[in-house]
CSV table of C-alpha atoms and ligand atoms in Angstrom, one decimal:
chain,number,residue,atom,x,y,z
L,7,UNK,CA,16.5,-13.4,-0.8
L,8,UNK,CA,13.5,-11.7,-2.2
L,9,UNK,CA,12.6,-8.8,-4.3
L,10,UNK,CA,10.4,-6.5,-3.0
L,11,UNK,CA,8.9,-3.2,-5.9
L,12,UNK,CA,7.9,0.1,-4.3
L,13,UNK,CA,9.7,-0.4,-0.9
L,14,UNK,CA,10.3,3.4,-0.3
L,15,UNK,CA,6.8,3.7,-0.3
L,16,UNK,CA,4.2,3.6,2.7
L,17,UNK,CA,3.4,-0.2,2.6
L,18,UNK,CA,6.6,-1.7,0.9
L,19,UNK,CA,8.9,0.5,3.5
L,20,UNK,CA,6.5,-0.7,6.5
L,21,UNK,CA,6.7,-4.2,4.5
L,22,UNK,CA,10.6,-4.4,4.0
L,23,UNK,CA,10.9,-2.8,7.9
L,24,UNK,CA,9.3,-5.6,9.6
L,25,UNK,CA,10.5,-8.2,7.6
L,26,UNK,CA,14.0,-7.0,8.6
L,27,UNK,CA,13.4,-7.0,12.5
L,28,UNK,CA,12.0,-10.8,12.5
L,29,UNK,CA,13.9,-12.5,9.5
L,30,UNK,CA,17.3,-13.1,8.4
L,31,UNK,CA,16.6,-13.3,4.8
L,32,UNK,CA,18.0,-10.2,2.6
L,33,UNK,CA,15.8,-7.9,0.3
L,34,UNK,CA,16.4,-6.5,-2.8
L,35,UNK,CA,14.4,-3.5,-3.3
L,36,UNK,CA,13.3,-1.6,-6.2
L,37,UNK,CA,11.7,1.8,-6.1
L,38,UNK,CA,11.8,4.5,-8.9
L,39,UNK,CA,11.5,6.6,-6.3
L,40,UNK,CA,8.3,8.8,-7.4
L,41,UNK,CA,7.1,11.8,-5.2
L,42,UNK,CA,6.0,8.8,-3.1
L,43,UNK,CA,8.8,7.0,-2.6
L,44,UNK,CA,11.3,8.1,0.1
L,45,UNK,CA,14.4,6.5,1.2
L,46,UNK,CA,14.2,8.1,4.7
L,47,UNK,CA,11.3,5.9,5.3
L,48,UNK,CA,14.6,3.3,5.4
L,49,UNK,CA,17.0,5.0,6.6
L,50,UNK,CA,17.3,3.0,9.8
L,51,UNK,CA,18.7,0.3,7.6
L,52,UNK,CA,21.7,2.0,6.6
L,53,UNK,CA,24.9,-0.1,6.7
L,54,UNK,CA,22.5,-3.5,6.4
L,55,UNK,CA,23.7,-5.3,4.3
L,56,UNK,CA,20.6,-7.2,4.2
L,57,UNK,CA,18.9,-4.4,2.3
L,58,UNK,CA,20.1,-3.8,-0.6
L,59,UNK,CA,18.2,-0.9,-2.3
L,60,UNK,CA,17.9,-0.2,-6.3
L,61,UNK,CA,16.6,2.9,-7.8
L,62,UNK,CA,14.4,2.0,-11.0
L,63,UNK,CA,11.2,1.2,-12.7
L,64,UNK,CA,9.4,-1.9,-12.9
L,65,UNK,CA,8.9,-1.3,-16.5
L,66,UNK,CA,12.5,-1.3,-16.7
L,67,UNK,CA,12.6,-5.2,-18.3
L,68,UNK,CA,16.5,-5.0,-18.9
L,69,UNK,CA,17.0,-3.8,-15.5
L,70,UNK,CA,14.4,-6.3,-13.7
L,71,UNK,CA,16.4,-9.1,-15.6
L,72,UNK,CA,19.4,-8.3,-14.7
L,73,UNK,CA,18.3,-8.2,-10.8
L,74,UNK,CA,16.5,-11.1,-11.3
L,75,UNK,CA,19.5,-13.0,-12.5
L,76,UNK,CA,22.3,-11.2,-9.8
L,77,UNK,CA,20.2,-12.2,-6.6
L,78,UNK,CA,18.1,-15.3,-7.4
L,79,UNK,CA,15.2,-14.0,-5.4
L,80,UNK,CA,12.8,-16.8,-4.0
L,81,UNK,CA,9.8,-14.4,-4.4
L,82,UNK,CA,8.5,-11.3,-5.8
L,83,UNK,CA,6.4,-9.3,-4.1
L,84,UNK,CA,4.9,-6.3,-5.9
L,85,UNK,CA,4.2,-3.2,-3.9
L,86,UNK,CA,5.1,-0.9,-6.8
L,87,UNK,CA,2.0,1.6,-8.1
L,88,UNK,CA,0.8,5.3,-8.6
L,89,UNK,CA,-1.7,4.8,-5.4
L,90,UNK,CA,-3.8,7.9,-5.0
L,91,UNK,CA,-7.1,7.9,-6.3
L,92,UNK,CA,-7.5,12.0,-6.7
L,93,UNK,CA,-4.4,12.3,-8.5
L,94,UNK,CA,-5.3,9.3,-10.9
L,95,UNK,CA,-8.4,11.3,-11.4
L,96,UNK,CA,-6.5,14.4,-12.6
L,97,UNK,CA,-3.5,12.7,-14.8
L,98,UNK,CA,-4.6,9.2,-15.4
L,99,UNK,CA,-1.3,8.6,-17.6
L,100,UNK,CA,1.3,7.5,-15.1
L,101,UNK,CA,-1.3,4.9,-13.8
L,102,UNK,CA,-1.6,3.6,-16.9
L,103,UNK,CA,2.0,3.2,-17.6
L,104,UNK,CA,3.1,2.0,-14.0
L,105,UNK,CA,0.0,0.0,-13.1
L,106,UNK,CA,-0.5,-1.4,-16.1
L,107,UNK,CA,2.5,-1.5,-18.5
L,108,UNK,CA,4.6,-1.8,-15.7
L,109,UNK,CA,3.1,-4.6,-13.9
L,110,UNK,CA,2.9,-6.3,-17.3
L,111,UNK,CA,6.3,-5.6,-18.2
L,112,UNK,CA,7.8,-7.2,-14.8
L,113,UNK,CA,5.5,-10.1,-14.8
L,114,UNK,CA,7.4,-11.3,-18.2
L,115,UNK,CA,10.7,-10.0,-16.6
L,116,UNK,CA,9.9,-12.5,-13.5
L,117,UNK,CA,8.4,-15.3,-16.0
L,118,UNK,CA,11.7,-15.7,-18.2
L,119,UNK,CA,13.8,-15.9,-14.6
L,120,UNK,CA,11.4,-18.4,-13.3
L,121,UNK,CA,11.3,-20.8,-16.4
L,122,UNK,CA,15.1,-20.5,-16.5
L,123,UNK,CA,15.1,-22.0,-12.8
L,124,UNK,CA,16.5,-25.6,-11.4
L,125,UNK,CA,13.1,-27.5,-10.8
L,126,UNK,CA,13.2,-27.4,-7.2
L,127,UNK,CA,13.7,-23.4,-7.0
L,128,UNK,CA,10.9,-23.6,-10.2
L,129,UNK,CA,7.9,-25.2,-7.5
L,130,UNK,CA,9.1,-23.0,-4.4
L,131,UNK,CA,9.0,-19.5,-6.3
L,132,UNK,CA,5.9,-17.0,-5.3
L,133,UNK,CA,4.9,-14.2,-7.7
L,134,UNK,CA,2.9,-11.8,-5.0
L,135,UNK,CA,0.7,-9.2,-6.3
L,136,UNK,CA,-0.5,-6.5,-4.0
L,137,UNK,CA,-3.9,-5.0,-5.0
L,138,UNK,CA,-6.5,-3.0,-3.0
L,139,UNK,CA,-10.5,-3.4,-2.6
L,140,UNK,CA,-11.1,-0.5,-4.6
L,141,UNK,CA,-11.2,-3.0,-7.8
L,142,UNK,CA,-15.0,-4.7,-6.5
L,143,UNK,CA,-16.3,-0.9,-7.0
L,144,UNK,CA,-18.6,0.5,-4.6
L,145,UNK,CA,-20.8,-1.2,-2.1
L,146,UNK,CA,-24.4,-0.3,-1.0
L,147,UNK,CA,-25.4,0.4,2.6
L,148,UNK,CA,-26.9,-2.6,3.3
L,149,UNK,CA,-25.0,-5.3,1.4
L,150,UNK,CA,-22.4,-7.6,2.9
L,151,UNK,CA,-18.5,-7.1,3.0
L,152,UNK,CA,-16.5,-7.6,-0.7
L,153,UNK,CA,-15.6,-11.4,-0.8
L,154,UNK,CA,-13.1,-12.6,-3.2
L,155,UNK,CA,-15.8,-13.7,-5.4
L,156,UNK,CA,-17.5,-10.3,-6.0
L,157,UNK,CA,-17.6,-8.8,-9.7
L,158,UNK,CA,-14.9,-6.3,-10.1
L,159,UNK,CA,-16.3,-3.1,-10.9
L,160,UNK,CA,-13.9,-0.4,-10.8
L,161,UNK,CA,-15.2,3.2,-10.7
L,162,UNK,CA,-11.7,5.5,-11.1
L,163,UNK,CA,-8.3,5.5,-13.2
L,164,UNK,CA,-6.8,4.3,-10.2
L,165,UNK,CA,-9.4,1.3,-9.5
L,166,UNK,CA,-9.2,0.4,-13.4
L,167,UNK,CA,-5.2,0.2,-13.9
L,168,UNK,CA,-5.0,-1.5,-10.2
L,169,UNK,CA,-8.1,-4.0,-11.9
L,170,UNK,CA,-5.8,-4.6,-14.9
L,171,UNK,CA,-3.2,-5.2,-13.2
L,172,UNK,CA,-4.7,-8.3,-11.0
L,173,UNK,CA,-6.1,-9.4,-14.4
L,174,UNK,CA,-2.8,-9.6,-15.7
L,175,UNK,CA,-1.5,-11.6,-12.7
L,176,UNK,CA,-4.1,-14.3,-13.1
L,177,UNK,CA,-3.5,-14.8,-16.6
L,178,UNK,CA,0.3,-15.0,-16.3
L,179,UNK,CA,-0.7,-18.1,-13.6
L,180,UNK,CA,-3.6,-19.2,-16.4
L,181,UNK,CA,-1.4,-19.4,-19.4
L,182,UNK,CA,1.8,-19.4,-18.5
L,183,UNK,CA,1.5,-21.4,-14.9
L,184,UNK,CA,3.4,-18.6,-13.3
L,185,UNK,CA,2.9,-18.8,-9.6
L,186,UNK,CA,1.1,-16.3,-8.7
L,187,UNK,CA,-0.8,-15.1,-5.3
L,188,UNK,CA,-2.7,-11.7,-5.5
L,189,UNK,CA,-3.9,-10.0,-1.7
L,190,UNK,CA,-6.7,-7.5,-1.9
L,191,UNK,CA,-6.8,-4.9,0.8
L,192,UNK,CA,-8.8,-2.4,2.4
L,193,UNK,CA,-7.5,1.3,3.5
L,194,UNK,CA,-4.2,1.3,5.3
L,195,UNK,CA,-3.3,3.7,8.0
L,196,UNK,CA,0.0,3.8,10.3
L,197,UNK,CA,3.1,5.6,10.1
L,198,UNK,CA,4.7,6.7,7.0
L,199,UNK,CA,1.8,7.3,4.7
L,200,UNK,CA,2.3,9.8,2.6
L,201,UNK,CA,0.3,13.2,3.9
L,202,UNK,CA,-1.6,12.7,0.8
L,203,UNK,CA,-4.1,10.7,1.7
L,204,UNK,CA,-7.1,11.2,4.4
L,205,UNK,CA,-5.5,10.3,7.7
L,206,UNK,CA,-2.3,11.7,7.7
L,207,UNK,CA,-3.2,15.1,6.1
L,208,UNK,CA,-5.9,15.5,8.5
L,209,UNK,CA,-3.0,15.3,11.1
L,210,UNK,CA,-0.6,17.1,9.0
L,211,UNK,CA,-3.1,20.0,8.4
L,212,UNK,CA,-4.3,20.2,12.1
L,213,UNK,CA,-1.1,21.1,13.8
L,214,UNK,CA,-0.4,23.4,10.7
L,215,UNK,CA,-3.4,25.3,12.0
L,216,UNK,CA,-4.9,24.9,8.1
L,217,UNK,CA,-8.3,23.4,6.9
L,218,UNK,CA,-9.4,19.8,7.9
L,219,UNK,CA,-11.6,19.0,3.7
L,220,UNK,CA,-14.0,16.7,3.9
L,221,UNK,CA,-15.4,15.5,0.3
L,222,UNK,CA,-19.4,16.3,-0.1
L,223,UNK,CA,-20.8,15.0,3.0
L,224,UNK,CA,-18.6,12.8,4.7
L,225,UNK,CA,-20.4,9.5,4.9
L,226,UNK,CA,-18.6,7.6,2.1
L,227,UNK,CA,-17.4,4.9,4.0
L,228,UNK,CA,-13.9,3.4,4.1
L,229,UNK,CA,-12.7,0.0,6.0
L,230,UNK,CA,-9.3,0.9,7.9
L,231,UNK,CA,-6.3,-1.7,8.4
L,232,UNK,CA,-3.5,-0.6,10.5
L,233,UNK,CA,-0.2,-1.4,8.0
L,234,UNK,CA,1.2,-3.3,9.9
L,235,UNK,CA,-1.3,-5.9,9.8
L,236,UNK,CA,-1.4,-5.8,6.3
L,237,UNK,CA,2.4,-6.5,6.2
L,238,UNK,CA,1.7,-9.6,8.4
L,239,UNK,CA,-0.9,-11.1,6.3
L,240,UNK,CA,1.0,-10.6,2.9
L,241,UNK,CA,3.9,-12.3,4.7
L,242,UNK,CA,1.1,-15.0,5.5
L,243,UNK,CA,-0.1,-15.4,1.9
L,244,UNK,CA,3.2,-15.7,0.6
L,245,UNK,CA,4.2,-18.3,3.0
L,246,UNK,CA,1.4,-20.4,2.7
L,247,UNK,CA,-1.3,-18.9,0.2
L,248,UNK,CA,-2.9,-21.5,-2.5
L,249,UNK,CA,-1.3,-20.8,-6.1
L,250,UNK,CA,-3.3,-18.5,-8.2
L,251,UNK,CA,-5.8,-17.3,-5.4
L,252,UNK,CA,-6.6,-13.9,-4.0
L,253,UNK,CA,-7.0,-13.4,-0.2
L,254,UNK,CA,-8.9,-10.4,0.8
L,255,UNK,CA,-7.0,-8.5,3.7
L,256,UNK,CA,-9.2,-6.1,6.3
L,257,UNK,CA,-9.9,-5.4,9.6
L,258,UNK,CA,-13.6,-5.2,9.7
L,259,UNK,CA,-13.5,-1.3,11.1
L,260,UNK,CA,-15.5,0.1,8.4
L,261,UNK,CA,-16.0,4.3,9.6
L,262,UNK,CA,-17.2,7.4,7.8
L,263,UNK,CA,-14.8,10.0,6.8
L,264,UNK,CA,-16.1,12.3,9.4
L,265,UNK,CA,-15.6,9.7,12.0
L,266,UNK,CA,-12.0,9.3,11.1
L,267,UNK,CA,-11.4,13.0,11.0
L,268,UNK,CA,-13.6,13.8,14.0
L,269,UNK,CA,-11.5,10.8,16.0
L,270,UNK,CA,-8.3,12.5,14.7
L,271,UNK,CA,-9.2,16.0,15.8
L,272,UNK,CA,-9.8,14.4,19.5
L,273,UNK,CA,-6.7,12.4,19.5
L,274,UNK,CA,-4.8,15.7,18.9
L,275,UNK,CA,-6.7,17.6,21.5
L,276,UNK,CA,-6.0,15.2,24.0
L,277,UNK,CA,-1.8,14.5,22.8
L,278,UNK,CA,-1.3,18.5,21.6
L,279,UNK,CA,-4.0,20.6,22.3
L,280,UNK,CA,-4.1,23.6,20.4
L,281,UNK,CA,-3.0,26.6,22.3
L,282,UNK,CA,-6.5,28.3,22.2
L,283,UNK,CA,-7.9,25.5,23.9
L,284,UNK,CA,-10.5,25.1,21.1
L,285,UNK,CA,-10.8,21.4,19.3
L,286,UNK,CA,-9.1,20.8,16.2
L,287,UNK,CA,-13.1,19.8,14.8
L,288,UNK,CA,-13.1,23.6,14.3
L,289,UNK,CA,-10.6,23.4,11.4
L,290,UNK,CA,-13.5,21.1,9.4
L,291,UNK,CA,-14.1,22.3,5.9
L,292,UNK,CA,-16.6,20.5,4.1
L,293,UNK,CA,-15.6,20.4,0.1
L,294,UNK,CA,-16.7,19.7,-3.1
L,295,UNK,CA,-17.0,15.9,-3.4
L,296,UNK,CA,-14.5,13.6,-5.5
L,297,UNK,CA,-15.6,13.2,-9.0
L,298,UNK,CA,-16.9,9.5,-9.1
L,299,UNK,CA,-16.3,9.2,-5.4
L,300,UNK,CA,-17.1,5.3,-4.4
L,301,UNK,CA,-19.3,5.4,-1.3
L,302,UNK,CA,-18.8,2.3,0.6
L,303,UNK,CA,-15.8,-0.2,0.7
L,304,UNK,CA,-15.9,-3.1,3.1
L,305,UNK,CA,-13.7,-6.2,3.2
L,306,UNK,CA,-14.8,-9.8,4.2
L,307,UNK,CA,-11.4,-11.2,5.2
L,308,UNK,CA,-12.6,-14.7,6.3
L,309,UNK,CA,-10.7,-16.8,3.9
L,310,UNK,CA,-7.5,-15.6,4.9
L,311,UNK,CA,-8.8,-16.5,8.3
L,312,UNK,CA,-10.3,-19.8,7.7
L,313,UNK,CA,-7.1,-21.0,5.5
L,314,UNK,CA,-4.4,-19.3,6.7
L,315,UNK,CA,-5.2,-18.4,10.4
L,316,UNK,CA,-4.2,-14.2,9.9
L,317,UNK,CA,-6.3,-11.8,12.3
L,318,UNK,CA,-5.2,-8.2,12.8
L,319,UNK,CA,-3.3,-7.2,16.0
L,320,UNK,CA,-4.8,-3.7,15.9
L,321,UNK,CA,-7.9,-2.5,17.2
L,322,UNK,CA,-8.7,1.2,14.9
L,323,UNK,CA,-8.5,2.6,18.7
L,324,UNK,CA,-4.9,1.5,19.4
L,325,UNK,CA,-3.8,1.9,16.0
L,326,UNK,CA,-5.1,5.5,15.5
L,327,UNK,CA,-3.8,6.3,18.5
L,328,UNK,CA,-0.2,5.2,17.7
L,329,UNK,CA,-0.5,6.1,14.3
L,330,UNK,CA,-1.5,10.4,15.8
L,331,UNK,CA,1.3,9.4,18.0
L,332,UNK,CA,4.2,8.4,15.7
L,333,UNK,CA,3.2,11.9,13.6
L,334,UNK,CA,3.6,13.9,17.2
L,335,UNK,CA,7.0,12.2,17.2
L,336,UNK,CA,8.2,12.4,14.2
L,337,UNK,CA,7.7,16.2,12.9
L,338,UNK,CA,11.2,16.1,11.0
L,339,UNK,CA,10.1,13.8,8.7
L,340,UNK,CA,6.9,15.4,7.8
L,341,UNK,CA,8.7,18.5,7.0
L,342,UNK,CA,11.3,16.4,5.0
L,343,UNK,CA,8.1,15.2,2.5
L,344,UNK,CA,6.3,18.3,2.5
L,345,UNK,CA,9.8,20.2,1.6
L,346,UNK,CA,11.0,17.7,-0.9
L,347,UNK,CA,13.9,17.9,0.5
L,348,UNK,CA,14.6,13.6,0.6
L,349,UNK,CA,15.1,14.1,-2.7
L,350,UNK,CA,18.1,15.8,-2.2
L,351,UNK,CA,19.2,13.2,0.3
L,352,UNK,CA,18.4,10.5,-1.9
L,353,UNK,CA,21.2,12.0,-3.9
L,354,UNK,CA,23.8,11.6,-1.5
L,355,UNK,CA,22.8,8.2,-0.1
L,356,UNK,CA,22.2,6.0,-3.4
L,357,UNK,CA,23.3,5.6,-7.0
L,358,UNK,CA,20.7,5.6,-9.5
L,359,UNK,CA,20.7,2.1,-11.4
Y,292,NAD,P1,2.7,4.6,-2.2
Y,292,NAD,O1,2.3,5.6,-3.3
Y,292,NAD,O2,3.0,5.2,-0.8
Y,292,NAD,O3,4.1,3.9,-2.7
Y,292,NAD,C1,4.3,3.4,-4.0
Y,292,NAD,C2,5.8,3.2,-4.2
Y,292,NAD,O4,6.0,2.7,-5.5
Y,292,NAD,C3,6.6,4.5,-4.1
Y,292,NAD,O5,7.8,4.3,-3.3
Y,292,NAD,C4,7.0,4.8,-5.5
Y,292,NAD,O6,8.2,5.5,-5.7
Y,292,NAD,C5,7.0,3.4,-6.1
Y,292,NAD,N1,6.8,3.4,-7.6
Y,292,NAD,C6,5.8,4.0,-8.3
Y,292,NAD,N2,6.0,3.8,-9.6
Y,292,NAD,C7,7.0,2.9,-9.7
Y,292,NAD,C8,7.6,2.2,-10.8
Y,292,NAD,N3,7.1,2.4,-12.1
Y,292,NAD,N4,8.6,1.4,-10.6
Y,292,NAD,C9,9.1,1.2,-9.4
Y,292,NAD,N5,8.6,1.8,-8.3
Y,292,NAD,C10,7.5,2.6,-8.5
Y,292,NAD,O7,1.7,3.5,-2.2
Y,292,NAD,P2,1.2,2.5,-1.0
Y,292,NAD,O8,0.1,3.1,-0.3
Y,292,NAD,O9,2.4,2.1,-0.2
Y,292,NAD,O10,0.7,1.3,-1.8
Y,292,NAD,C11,1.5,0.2,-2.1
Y,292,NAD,C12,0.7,-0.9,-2.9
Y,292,NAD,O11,-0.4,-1.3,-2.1
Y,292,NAD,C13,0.1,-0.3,-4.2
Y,292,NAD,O12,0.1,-1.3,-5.2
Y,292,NAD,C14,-1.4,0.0,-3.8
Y,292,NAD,O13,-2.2,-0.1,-4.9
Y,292,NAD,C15,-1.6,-1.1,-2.8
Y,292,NAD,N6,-2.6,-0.8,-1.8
Y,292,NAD,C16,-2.6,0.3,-1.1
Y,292,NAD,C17,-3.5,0.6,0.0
Y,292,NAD,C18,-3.5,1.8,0.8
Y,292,NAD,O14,-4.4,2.0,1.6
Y,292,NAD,N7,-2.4,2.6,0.8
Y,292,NAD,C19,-4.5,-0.4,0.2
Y,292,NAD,C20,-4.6,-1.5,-0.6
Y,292,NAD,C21,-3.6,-1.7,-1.6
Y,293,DAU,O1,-9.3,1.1,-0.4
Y,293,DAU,C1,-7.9,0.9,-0.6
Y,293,DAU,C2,-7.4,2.2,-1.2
Y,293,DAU,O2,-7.4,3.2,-0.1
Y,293,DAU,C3,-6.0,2.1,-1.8
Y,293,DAU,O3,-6.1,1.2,-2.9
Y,293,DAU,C4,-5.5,3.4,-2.3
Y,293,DAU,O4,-4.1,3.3,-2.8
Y,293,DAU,C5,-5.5,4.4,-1.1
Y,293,DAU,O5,-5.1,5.7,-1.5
Y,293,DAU,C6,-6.9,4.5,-0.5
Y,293,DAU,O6,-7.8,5.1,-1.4
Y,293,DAU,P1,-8.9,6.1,-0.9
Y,293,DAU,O7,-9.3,7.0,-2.0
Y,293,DAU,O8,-10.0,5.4,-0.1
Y,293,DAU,O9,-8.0,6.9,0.2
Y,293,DAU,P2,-7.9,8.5,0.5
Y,293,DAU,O10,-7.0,8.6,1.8
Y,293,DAU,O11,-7.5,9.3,-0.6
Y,293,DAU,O12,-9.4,8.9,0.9
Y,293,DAU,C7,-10.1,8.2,1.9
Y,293,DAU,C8,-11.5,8.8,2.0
Y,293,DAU,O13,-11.4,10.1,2.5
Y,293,DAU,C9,-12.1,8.9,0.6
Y,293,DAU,O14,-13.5,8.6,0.8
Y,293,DAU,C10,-11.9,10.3,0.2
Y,293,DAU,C11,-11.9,11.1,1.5
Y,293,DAU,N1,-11.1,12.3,1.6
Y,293,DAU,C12,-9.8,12.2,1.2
Y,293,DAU,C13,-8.9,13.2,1.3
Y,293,DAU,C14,-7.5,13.1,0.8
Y,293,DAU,C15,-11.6,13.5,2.1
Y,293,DAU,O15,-12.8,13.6,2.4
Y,293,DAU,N2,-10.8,14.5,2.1
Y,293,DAU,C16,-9.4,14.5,1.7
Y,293,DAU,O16,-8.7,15.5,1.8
């Protein structure tokens, strides 16, 4: 068994998904189910008893302890967070209290189970803290790919409470000798994010026939990882990562933002071309900028390479291509997160805690 935080969510549903399809070993998953979080993202696991899903807060330390204790989890893996940087920028708080308070609060939930445990269960337990590249700040033009040993310099409220966080984590290893891993990765993209976030409202917004905004001039630079890659190297880490490291996860497909859009736009003119003929590019609003708005990330991901052997499956062509083409498929559940109406569902489907 283990316990897997923010599993409605983009990564942690893509993350509980495929650990389902290859492996036998339940998951116990806790989400407070935020806007974010949506329980259609697993509803293909309904009836499996493998899954068994919990609705609740990671600062919840009664709660946590109580799981802890019912299931005996082998590891932890923590996907749980506010994620979006412009909404961090407009109500810090919830950041704060989930990334921070929360992360601290379930670290001492998770250290009282773990020094409770049988020696043998003590040495194989895994604490796994997933954190983004957005805590090494911003990288100029010219300089070389974030490595694990680069300063953390966080620019937003978002970057900060994900920065605490990971501080937290290597302390609990530091002073307490919890066993702790911490994975670092770049922008995800793939089915099931949250149209939100760049790519999938650029696709959400296209076929809605509404503005394509792009922030100031478009050439901040991200460094894209198709999701399911990053569940395959957190699966890789937690298997067989050195206690108390951090392995930097990326793809080495660093774009600008009008690339990404502009590659969009042609992917939906080729798979559902609008019925003008004209190219989606024409929907491109340029926009005022992000306040604060980090112009280059890049990830060196050779350490997980050299010491654990992960490399991505995707190419950014093959995954953007299924990634426009799981949106064109799937036009139900769009509408279910833009209309709130999982929420409803989630009613009908789960007890709270
Ligand atoms: P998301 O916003 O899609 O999902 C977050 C999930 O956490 C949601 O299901 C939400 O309901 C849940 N949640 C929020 N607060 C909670 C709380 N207090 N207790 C329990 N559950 C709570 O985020 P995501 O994009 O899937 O990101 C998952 C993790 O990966 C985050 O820690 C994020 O910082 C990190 N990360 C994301 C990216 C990316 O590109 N999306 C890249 C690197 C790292
Ligand atoms: O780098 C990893 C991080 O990537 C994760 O830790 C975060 O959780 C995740 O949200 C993501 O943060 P970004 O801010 O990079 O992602 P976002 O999709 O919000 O924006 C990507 C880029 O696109 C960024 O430079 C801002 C720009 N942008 C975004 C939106 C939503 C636009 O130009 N227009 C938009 O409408």
């Amino acid at each position: 068994m283990i316990l897997v935080t923010g599993g409605a969510g983009f990564i942690g549903a893509n993350f509980v998904l495929d650990w389902l399809a290859t492996n036998e070993e339940p998951v116990v998953n806790i989400d407070k189910l935020t806007y974010a979080g949506n329980l259609h993202n697993l509803a293909s696991l309904k009836g499996d008893a493998r899954h068994v899903f919990v609705q609740g807060d990671i600062g919840d330390s009664a709660l946590l302890s109580r799981l802890l204790q019912e299931h005996r989890p082998r590891a932890v893996v923590n996907f749980a967070a506010e994620s979006h940087v412009d909404r961090s920028i407009h109500g810090p708080e919830d950041f704060i209290q989930t990334n921070v308070v929360g992360t601290f609060r379930l670290l001492e939930s998770v250290r009282g189970y773990w020094n409770a445990l049988p020696d043998a269960e003590k040495q194989g337990f895994r604490f796994l803290h997933v954190s983004t590249d957005e805590v090494y700040g911003s990288l100029a033009a010219d300089a070389p790919a974030f490595t694990e040993d680069h300063l953390y310099e966080p620019n937003s409220p978002y970057s900060a409470s994900k920065a605490a966080s990971d501080h937290l984590v290597r302390a609990w290893h530091h002073t307490y000798g919890l066993p702790v891993l911490t994975t670092n990765c770049s922008n995800n993209y793939g089915p099931l994010h949250f149209p939100e976030k760049l790519i999938p409202l650029m696709i959400v917004n296209a076929l809605a026939g509404k503005p394509l905004p792009i922030y100031g001039d478009g050439m901040q630079v991200r460094d894209w990882l198709y999701v399911k890659d990053h569940c395959s190297a957190i699966r890789r880490v937690l298997e067989g990562g050195r206690l108390g490291e951090t392995y930097n996860v990326g793809g080495w497909n660093e774009k600008p933002n009008v690339e990404i859009v502009n590659t969009v736009c042609a992917l939906l003119d080729e798979l559902r071309p609008r019925a003008d003929g004209q190219s989606y590019a024409g929907q491109i609003t340029y926009v005022k900028d992000r306040p604060g708005h980090d112009r280059r990330y890049a990830i060196d991901a050779r350490k997980l390479e050299r010491e654990l052997g992960w490399k991505p499956a995707e190419t950014f062509e093959s995954g953007i291509r299924k990634t426009v083409q799981w949106y064109l498929e799937n036009p139900e559940w769009v509408a279910q997160v833009q209309s709130g109406a999982y929420r409803d569902w989630v009613q009908t489907q789960y007890a709270s805690a």
